[in-house]
mmCIF file of C-alpha atoms (C1' of nucleotides) in Angstrom:
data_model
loop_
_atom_site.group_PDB
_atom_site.id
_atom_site.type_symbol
_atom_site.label_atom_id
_atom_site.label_comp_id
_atom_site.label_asym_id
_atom_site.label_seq_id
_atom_site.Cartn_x
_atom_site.Cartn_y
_atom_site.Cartn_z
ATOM 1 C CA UNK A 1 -6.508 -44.795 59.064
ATOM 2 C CA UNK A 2 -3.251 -45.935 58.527
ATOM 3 C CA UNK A 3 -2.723 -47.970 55.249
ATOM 4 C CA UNK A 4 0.938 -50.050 54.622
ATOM 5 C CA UNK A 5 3.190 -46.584 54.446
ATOM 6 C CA UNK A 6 1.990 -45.451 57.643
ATOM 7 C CA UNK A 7 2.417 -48.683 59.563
ATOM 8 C CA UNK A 8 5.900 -48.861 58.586
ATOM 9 C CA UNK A 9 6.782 -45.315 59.189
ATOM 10 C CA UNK A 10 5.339 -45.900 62.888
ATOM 11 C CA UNK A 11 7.121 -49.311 62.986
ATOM 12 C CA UNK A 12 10.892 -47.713 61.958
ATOM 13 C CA UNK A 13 10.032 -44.994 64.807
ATOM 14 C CA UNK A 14 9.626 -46.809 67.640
ATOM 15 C CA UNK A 15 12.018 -49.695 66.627
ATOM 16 C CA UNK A 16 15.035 -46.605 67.159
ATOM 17 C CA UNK A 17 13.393 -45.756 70.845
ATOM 18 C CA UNK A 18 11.661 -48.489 72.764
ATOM 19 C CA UNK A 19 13.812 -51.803 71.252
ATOM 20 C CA UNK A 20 15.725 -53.413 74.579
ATOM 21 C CA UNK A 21 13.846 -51.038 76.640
ATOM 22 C CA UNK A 22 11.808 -52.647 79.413
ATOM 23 C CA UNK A 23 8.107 -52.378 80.528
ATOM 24 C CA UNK A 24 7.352 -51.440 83.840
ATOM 25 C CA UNK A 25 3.654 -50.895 83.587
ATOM 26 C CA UNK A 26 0.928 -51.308 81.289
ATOM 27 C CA UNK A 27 -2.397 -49.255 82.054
ATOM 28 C CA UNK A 28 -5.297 -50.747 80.274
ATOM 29 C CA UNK A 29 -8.527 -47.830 80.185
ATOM 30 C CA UNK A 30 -10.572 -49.306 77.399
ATOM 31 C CA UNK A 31 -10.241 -53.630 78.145
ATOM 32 C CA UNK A 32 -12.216 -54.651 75.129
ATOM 33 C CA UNK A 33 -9.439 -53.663 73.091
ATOM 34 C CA UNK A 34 -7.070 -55.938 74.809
ATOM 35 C CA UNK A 35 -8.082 -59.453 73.368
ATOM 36 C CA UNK A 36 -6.689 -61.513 76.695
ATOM 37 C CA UNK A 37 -7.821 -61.622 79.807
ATOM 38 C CA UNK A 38 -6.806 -59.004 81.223
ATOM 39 C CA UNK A 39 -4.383 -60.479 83.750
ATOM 40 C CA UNK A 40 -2.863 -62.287 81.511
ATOM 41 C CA UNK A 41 -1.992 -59.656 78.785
ATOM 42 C CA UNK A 42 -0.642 -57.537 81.874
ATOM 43 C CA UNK A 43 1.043 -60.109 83.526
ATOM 44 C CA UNK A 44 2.799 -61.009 79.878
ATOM 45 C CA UNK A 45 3.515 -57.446 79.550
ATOM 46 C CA UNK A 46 5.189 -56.111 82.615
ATOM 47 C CA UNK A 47 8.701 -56.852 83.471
ATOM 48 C CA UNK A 48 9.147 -58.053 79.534
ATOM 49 C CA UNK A 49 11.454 -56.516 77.138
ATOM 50 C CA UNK A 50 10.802 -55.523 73.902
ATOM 51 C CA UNK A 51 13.447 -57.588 71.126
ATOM 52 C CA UNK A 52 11.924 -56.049 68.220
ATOM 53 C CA UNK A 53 9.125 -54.954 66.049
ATOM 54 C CA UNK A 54 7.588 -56.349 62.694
ATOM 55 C CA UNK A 55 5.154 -55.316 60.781
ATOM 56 C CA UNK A 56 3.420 -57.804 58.012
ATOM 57 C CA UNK A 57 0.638 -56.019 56.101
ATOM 58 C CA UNK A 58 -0.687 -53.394 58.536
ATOM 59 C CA UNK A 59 0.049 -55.514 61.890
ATOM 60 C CA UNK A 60 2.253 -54.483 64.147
ATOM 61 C CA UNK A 61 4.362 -57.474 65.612
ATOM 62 C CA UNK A 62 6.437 -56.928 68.971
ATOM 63 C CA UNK A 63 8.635 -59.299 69.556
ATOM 64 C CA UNK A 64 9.052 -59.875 73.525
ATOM 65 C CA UNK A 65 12.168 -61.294 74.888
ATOM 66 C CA UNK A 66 10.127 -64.416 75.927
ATOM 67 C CA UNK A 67 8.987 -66.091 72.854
ATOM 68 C CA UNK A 68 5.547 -64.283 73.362
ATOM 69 C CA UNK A 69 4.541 -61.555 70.965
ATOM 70 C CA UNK A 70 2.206 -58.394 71.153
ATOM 71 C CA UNK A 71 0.188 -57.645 67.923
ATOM 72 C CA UNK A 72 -1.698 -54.045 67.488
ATOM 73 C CA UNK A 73 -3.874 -53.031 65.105
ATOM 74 C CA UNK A 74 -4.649 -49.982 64.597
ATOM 75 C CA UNK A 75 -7.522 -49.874 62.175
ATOM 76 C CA UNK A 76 -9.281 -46.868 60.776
ATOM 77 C CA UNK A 77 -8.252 -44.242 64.079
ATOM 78 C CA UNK A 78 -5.278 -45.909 65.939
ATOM 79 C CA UNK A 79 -2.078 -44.204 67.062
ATOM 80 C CA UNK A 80 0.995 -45.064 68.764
ATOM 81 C CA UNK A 81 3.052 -42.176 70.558
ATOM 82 C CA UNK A 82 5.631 -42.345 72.188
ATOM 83 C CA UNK A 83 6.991 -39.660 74.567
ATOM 84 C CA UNK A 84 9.613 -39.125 76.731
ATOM 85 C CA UNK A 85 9.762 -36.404 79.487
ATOM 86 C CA UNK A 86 7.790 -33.661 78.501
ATOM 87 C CA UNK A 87 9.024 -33.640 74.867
ATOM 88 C CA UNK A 88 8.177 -36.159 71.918
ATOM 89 C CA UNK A 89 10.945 -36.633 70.117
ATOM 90 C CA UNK A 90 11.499 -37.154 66.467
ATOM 91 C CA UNK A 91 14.112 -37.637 63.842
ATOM 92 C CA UNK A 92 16.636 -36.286 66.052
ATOM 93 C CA UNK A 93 14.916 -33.105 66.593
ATOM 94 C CA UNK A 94 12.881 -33.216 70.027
ATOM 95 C CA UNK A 95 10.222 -30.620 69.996
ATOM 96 C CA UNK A 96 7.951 -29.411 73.100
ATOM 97 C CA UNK A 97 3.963 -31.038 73.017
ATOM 98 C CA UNK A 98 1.493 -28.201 72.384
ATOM 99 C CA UNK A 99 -0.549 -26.688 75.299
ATOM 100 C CA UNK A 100 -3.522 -28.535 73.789
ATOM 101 C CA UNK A 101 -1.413 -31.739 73.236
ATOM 102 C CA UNK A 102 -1.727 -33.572 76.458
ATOM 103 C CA UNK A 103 -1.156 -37.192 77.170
ATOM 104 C CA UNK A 104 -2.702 -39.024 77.949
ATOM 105 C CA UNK A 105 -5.788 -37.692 76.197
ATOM 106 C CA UNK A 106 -9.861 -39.021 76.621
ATOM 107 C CA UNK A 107 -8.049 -41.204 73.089
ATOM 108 C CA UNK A 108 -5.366 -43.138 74.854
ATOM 109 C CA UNK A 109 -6.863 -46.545 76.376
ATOM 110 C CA UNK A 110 -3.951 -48.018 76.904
ATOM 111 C CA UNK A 111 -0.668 -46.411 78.051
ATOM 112 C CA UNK A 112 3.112 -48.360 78.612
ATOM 113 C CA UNK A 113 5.425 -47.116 80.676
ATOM 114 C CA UNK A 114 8.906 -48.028 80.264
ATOM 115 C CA UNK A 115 11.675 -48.176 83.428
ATOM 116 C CA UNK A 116 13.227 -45.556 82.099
ATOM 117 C CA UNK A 117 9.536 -43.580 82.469
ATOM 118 C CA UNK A 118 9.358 -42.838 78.878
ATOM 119 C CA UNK A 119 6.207 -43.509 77.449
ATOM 120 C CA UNK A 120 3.737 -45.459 74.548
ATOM 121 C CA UNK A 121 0.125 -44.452 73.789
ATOM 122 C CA UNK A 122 -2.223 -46.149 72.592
ATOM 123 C CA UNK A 123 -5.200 -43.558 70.977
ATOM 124 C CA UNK A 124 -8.112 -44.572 69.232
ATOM 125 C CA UNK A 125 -11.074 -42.539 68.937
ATOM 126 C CA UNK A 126 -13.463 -45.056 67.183
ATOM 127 C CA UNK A 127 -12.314 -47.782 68.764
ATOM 128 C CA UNK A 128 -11.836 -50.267 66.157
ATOM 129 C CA UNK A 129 -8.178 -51.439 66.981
ATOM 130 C CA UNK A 130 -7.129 -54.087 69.017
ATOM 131 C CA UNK A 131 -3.932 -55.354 71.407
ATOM 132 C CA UNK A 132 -3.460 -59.285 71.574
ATOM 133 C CA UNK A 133 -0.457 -61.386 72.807
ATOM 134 C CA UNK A 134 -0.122 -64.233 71.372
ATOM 135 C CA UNK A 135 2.360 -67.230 71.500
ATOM 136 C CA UNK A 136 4.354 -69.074 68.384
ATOM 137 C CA UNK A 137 1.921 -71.459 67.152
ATOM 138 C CA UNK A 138 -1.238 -68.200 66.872
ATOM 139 C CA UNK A 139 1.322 -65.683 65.577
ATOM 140 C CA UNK A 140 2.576 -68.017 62.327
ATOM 141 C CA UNK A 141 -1.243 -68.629 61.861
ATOM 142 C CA UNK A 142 -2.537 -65.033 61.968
ATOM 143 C CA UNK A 143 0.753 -64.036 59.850
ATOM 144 C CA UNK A 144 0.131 -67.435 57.380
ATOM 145 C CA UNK A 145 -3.791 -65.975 56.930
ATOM 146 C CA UNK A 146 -2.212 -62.696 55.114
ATOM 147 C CA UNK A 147 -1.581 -62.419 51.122
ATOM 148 C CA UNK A 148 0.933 -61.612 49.153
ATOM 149 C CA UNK A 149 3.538 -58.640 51.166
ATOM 150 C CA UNK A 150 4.126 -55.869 48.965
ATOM 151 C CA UNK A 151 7.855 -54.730 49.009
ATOM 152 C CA UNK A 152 9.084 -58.159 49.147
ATOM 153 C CA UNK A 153 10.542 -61.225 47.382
ATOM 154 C CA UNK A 154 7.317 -62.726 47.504
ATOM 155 C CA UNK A 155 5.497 -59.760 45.601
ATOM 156 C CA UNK A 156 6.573 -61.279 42.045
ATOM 157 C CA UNK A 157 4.450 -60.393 38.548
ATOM 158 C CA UNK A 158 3.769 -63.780 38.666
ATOM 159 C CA UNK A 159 1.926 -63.790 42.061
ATOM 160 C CA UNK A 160 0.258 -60.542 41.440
ATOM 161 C CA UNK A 161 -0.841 -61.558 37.935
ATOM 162 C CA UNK A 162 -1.850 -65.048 39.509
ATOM 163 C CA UNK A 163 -4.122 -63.074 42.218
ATOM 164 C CA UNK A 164 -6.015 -61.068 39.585
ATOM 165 C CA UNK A 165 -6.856 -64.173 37.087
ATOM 166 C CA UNK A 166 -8.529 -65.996 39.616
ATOM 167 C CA UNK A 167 -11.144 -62.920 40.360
ATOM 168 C CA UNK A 168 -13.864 -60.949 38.748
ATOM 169 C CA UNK A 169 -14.613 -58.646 41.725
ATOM 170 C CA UNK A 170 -13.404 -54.715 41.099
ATOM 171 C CA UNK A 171 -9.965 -54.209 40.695
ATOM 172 C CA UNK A 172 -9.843 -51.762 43.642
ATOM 173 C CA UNK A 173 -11.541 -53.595 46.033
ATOM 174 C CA UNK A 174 -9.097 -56.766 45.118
ATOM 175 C CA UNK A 175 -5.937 -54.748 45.912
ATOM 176 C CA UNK A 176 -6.955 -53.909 49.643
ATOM 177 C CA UNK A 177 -8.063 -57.703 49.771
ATOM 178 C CA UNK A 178 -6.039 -58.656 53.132
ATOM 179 C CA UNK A 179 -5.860 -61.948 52.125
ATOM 180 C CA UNK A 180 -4.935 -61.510 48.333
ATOM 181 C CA UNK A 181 -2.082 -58.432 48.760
ATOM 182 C CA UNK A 182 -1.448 -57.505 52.533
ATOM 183 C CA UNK A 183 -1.086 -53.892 52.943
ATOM 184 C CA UNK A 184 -2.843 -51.582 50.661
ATOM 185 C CA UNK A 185 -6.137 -49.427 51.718
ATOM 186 C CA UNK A 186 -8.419 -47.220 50.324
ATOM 187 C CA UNK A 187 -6.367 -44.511 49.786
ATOM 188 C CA UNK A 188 -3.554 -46.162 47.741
ATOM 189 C CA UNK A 189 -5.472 -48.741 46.080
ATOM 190 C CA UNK A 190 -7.058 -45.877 44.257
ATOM 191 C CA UNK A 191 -3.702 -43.934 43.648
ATOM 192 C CA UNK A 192 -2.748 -47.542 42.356
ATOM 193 C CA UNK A 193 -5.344 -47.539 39.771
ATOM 194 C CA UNK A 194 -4.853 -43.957 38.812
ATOM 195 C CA UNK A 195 -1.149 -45.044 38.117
ATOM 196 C CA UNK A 196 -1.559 -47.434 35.860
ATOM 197 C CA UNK A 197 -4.487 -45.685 33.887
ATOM 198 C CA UNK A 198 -7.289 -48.414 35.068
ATOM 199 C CA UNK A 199 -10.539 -47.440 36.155
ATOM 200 C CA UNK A 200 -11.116 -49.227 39.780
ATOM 201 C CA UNK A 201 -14.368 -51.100 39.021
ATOM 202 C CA UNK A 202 -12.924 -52.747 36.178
ATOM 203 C CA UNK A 203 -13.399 -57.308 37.021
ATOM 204 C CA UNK A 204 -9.873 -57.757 38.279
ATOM 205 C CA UNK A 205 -9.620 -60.869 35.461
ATOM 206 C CA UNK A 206 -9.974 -58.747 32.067
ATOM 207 C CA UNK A 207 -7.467 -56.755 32.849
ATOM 208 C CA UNK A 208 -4.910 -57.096 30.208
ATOM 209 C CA UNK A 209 -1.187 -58.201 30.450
ATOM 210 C CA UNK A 210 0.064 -54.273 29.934
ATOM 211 C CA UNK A 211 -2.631 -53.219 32.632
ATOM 212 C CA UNK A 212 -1.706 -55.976 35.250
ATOM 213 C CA UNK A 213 2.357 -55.032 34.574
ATOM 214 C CA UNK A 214 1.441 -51.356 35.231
ATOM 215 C CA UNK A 215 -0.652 -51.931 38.249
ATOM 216 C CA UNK A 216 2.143 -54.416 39.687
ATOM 217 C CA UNK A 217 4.586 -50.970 39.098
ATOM 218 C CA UNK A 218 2.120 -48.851 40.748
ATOM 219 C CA UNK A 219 1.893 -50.884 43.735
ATOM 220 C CA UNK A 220 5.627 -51.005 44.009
ATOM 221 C CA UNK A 221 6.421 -47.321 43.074
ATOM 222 C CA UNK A 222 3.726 -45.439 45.379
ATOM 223 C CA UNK A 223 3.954 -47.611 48.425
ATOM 224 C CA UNK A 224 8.219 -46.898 48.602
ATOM 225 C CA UNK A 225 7.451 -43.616 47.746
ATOM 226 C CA UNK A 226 4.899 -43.046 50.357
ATOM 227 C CA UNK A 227 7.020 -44.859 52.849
ATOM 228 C CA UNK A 228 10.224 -42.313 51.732
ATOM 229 C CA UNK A 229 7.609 -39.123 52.522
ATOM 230 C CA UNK A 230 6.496 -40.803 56.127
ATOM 231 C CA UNK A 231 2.780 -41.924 54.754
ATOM 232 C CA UNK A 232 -0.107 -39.990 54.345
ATOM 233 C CA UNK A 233 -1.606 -37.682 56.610
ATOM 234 C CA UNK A 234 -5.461 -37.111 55.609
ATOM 235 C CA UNK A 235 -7.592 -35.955 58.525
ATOM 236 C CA UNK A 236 -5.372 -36.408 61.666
ATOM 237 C CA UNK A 237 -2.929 -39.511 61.114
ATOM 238 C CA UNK A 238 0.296 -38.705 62.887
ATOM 239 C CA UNK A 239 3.130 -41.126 63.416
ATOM 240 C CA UNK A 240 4.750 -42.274 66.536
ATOM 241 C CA UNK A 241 6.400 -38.968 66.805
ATOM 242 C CA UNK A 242 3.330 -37.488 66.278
ATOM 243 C CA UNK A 243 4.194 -36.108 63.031
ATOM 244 C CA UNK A 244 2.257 -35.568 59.949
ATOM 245 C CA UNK A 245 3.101 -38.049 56.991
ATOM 246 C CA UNK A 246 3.895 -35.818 54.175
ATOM 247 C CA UNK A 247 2.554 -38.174 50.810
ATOM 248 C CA UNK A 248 -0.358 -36.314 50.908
ATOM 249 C CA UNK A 249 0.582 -33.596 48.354
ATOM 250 C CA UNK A 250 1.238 -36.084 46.051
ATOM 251 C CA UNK A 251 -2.169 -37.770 46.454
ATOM 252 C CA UNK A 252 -3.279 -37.833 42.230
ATOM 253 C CA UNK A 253 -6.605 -38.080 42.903
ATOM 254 C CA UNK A 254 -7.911 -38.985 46.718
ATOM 255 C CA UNK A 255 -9.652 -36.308 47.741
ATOM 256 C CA UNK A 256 -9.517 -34.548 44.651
ATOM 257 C CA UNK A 257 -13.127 -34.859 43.508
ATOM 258 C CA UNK A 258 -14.379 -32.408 41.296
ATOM 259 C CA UNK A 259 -10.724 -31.430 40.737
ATOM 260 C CA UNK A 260 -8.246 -31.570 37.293
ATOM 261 C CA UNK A 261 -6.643 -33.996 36.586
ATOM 262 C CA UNK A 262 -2.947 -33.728 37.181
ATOM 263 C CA UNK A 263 -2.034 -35.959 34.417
ATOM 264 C CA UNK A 264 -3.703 -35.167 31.359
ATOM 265 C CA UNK A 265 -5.242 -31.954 32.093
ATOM 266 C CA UNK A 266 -8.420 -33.450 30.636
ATOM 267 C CA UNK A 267 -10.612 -35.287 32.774
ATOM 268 C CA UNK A 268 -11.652 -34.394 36.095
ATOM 269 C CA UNK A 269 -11.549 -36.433 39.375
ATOM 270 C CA UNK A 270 -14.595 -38.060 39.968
ATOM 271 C CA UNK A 271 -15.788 -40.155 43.304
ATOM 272 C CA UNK A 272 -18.173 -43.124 43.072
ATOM 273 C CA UNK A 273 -18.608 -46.192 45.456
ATOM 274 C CA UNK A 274 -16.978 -49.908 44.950
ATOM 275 C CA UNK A 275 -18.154 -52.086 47.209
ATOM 276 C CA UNK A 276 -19.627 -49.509 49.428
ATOM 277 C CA UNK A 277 -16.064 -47.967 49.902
ATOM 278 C CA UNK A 278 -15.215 -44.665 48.042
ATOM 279 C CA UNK A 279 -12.728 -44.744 45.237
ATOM 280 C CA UNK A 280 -11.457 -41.868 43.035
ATOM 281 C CA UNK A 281 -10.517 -41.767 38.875
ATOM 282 C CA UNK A 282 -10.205 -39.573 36.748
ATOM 283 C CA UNK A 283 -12.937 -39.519 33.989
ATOM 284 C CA UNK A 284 -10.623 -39.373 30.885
ATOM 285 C CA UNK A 285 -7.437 -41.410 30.981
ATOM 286 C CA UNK A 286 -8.507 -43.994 33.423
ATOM 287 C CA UNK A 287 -10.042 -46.888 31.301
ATOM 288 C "C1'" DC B 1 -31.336 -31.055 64.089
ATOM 289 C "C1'" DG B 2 -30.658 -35.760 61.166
ATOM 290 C "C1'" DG B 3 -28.120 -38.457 58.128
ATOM 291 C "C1'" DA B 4 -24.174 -39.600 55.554
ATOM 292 C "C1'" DG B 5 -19.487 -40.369 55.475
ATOM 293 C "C1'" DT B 6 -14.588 -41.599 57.515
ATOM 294 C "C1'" DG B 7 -8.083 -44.275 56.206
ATOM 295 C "C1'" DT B 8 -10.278 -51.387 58.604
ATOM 296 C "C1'" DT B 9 -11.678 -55.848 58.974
ATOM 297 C "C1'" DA B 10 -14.200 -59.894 61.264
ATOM 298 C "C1'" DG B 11 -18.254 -61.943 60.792
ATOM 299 C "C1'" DT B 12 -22.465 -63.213 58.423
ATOM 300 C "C1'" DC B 13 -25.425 -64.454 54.834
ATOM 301 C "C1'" DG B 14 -26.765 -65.990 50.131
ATOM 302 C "C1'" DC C 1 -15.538 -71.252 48.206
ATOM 303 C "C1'" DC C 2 -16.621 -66.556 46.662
ATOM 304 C "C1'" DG C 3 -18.353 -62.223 47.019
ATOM 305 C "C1'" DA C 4 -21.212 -58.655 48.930
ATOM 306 C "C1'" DC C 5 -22.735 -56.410 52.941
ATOM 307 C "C1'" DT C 6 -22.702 -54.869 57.881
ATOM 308 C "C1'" DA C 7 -21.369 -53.851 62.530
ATOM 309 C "C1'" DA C 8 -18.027 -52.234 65.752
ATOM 310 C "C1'" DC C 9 -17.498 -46.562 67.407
ATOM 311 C "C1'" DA C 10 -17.004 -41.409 67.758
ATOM 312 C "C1'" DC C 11 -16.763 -37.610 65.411
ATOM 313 C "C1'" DT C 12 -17.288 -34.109 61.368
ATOM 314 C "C1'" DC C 13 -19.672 -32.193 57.679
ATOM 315 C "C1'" DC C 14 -23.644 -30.783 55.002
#
DNA sequence: CGGAGTGTTAGTCG
DNA sequence: CCGACTAACACTCC
């Protein structure tokens, strides 16, 4: 579910609410998501304070106030919420949970209580994410294993151009390479085609200079502006507040198949498969 | 009802 | 090494 955007908007949440608070319990419901032995990962947990999070591509990194560090993933159906009281609260403005907004919920396998009794859920339907602590040495190789971060000093033209001469696979399917560019998913790596007017199955390396300077924009452009509009929401992403990203109206053409295009008025959205994942373009001015 | 599809990625196989 | 494919799971949609 939740691409770079989302991640980050999550990440900026909870940094303003649970940073210096302490953990009093951890309930684990669903252990094969926790990727410790169980004792340990509650043992590591519970009495520890949380210094900080990080996020590199769509990990979430909590730094622990003893040198030991919880990563989440949250994969395609993860959520974090956090709640305090009876009220989550968000951007200043608490607001009551709907009657058919309980927590925990048959979704929330593992829950953190803090000792002020505030709350963190972890909800995922399908399953997919995953909790692990890990020390130093495992964090700077998991982190190490990533590509290029988007949004940072180390996301040059250079790099990016770099990437894409050294593979023929689709274009599309390169940008939400983990290991290539850390951060971009399905949705945006087809907005990021859109953008710069390149059809997503094109070979990555005959792309030409203008093309690979226009993607490298794209990337840049959509992934501050989704962060600015609090992600995307598509089916039922919500942030830590449990909030709906707003980026979604200015999807250009995920989920828009069989639609106009928005940009030249010409072509219409049309859906195909890359690498058995779906991807979006418009018919006319992508090339 | 059955089957395809869903925002991710680790693992496998050629 | 590279690249393509699949499984992990629960649910929705057609």
């Amino acid at each position: 579910m939740p691409e770079l955007p989302e991640v980050e908007t999550i990440r900026r949440d909870l940094v303003s609410r649970i940073v210096n608070k302490k953990i009093a319990s951890v309930e684990v419901k669903k252990p094969k998501l926790v990727k410790n032995k169980l004792k340990d990962f509650i043992n590591a947990l519970k009495g520890n304070k949380i210094r900080d999070i990080k996020r590199r591509a769509k990990l979430l990194v909590f730094v622990l106030s003893d040198n030991k560090y919880l990563l989440i993933h949250l994969k395609m159906t993860g959520q974090l919420i956090f709640c305090q009281g009876k009220a989550i609260t968000g951007g200043g403005h608490p607001f009551a949970v709907s009657k058919d907004w309980q927590l925990p919920n048959k979704y929330s396998h593992v829950i953190f209580t803090f000792s002020n009794n505030s709350q963190l859920f972890f909800n995922d339907l399908r399953q997919f994410g995953y909790l692990k602590i890990v020390e130093e040495k495992e964090l700077l190789k998991i982190l190490n294993d990533y590509g290029i971060e988007p949004l940072t000093a180390d996301f040059t033209l250079k790099n990016f151009k770099n990437i894409l001469s050294k593979s023929r696979t689709a274009i599309k399917t390169l940008l939400m390479d983990q290991k290539q560019i850390a951060g971009l998913g399905n949705i945006y790596a087809s907005e990021v085609c859109f953008s710069a007017k390149v059809k997503p199955d094109r070979p990555a390396n005959t792309l030409k200079e203008k093309e690979i300077k226009d993607l490298y924009r794209a990337c840049n452009l959509i992934l501050k502006k989704a962060i600015a509009k609090r992600g995307t929401t598509v089916n039922n992403y919500v942030d830590a507040s449990n909030r709906q990203g707003s980026f979604a109206k200015l999807l250009q053409v995920y989920g828009r198949a069989g639609r106009k295009c928005r940009r030249c008025k010409k072509g219409t959205i049309v859906k195909t498969r890359i690498n058995n994942r779906s991807a979006y373009y418009c018919n006319y001015c992508q090339y």
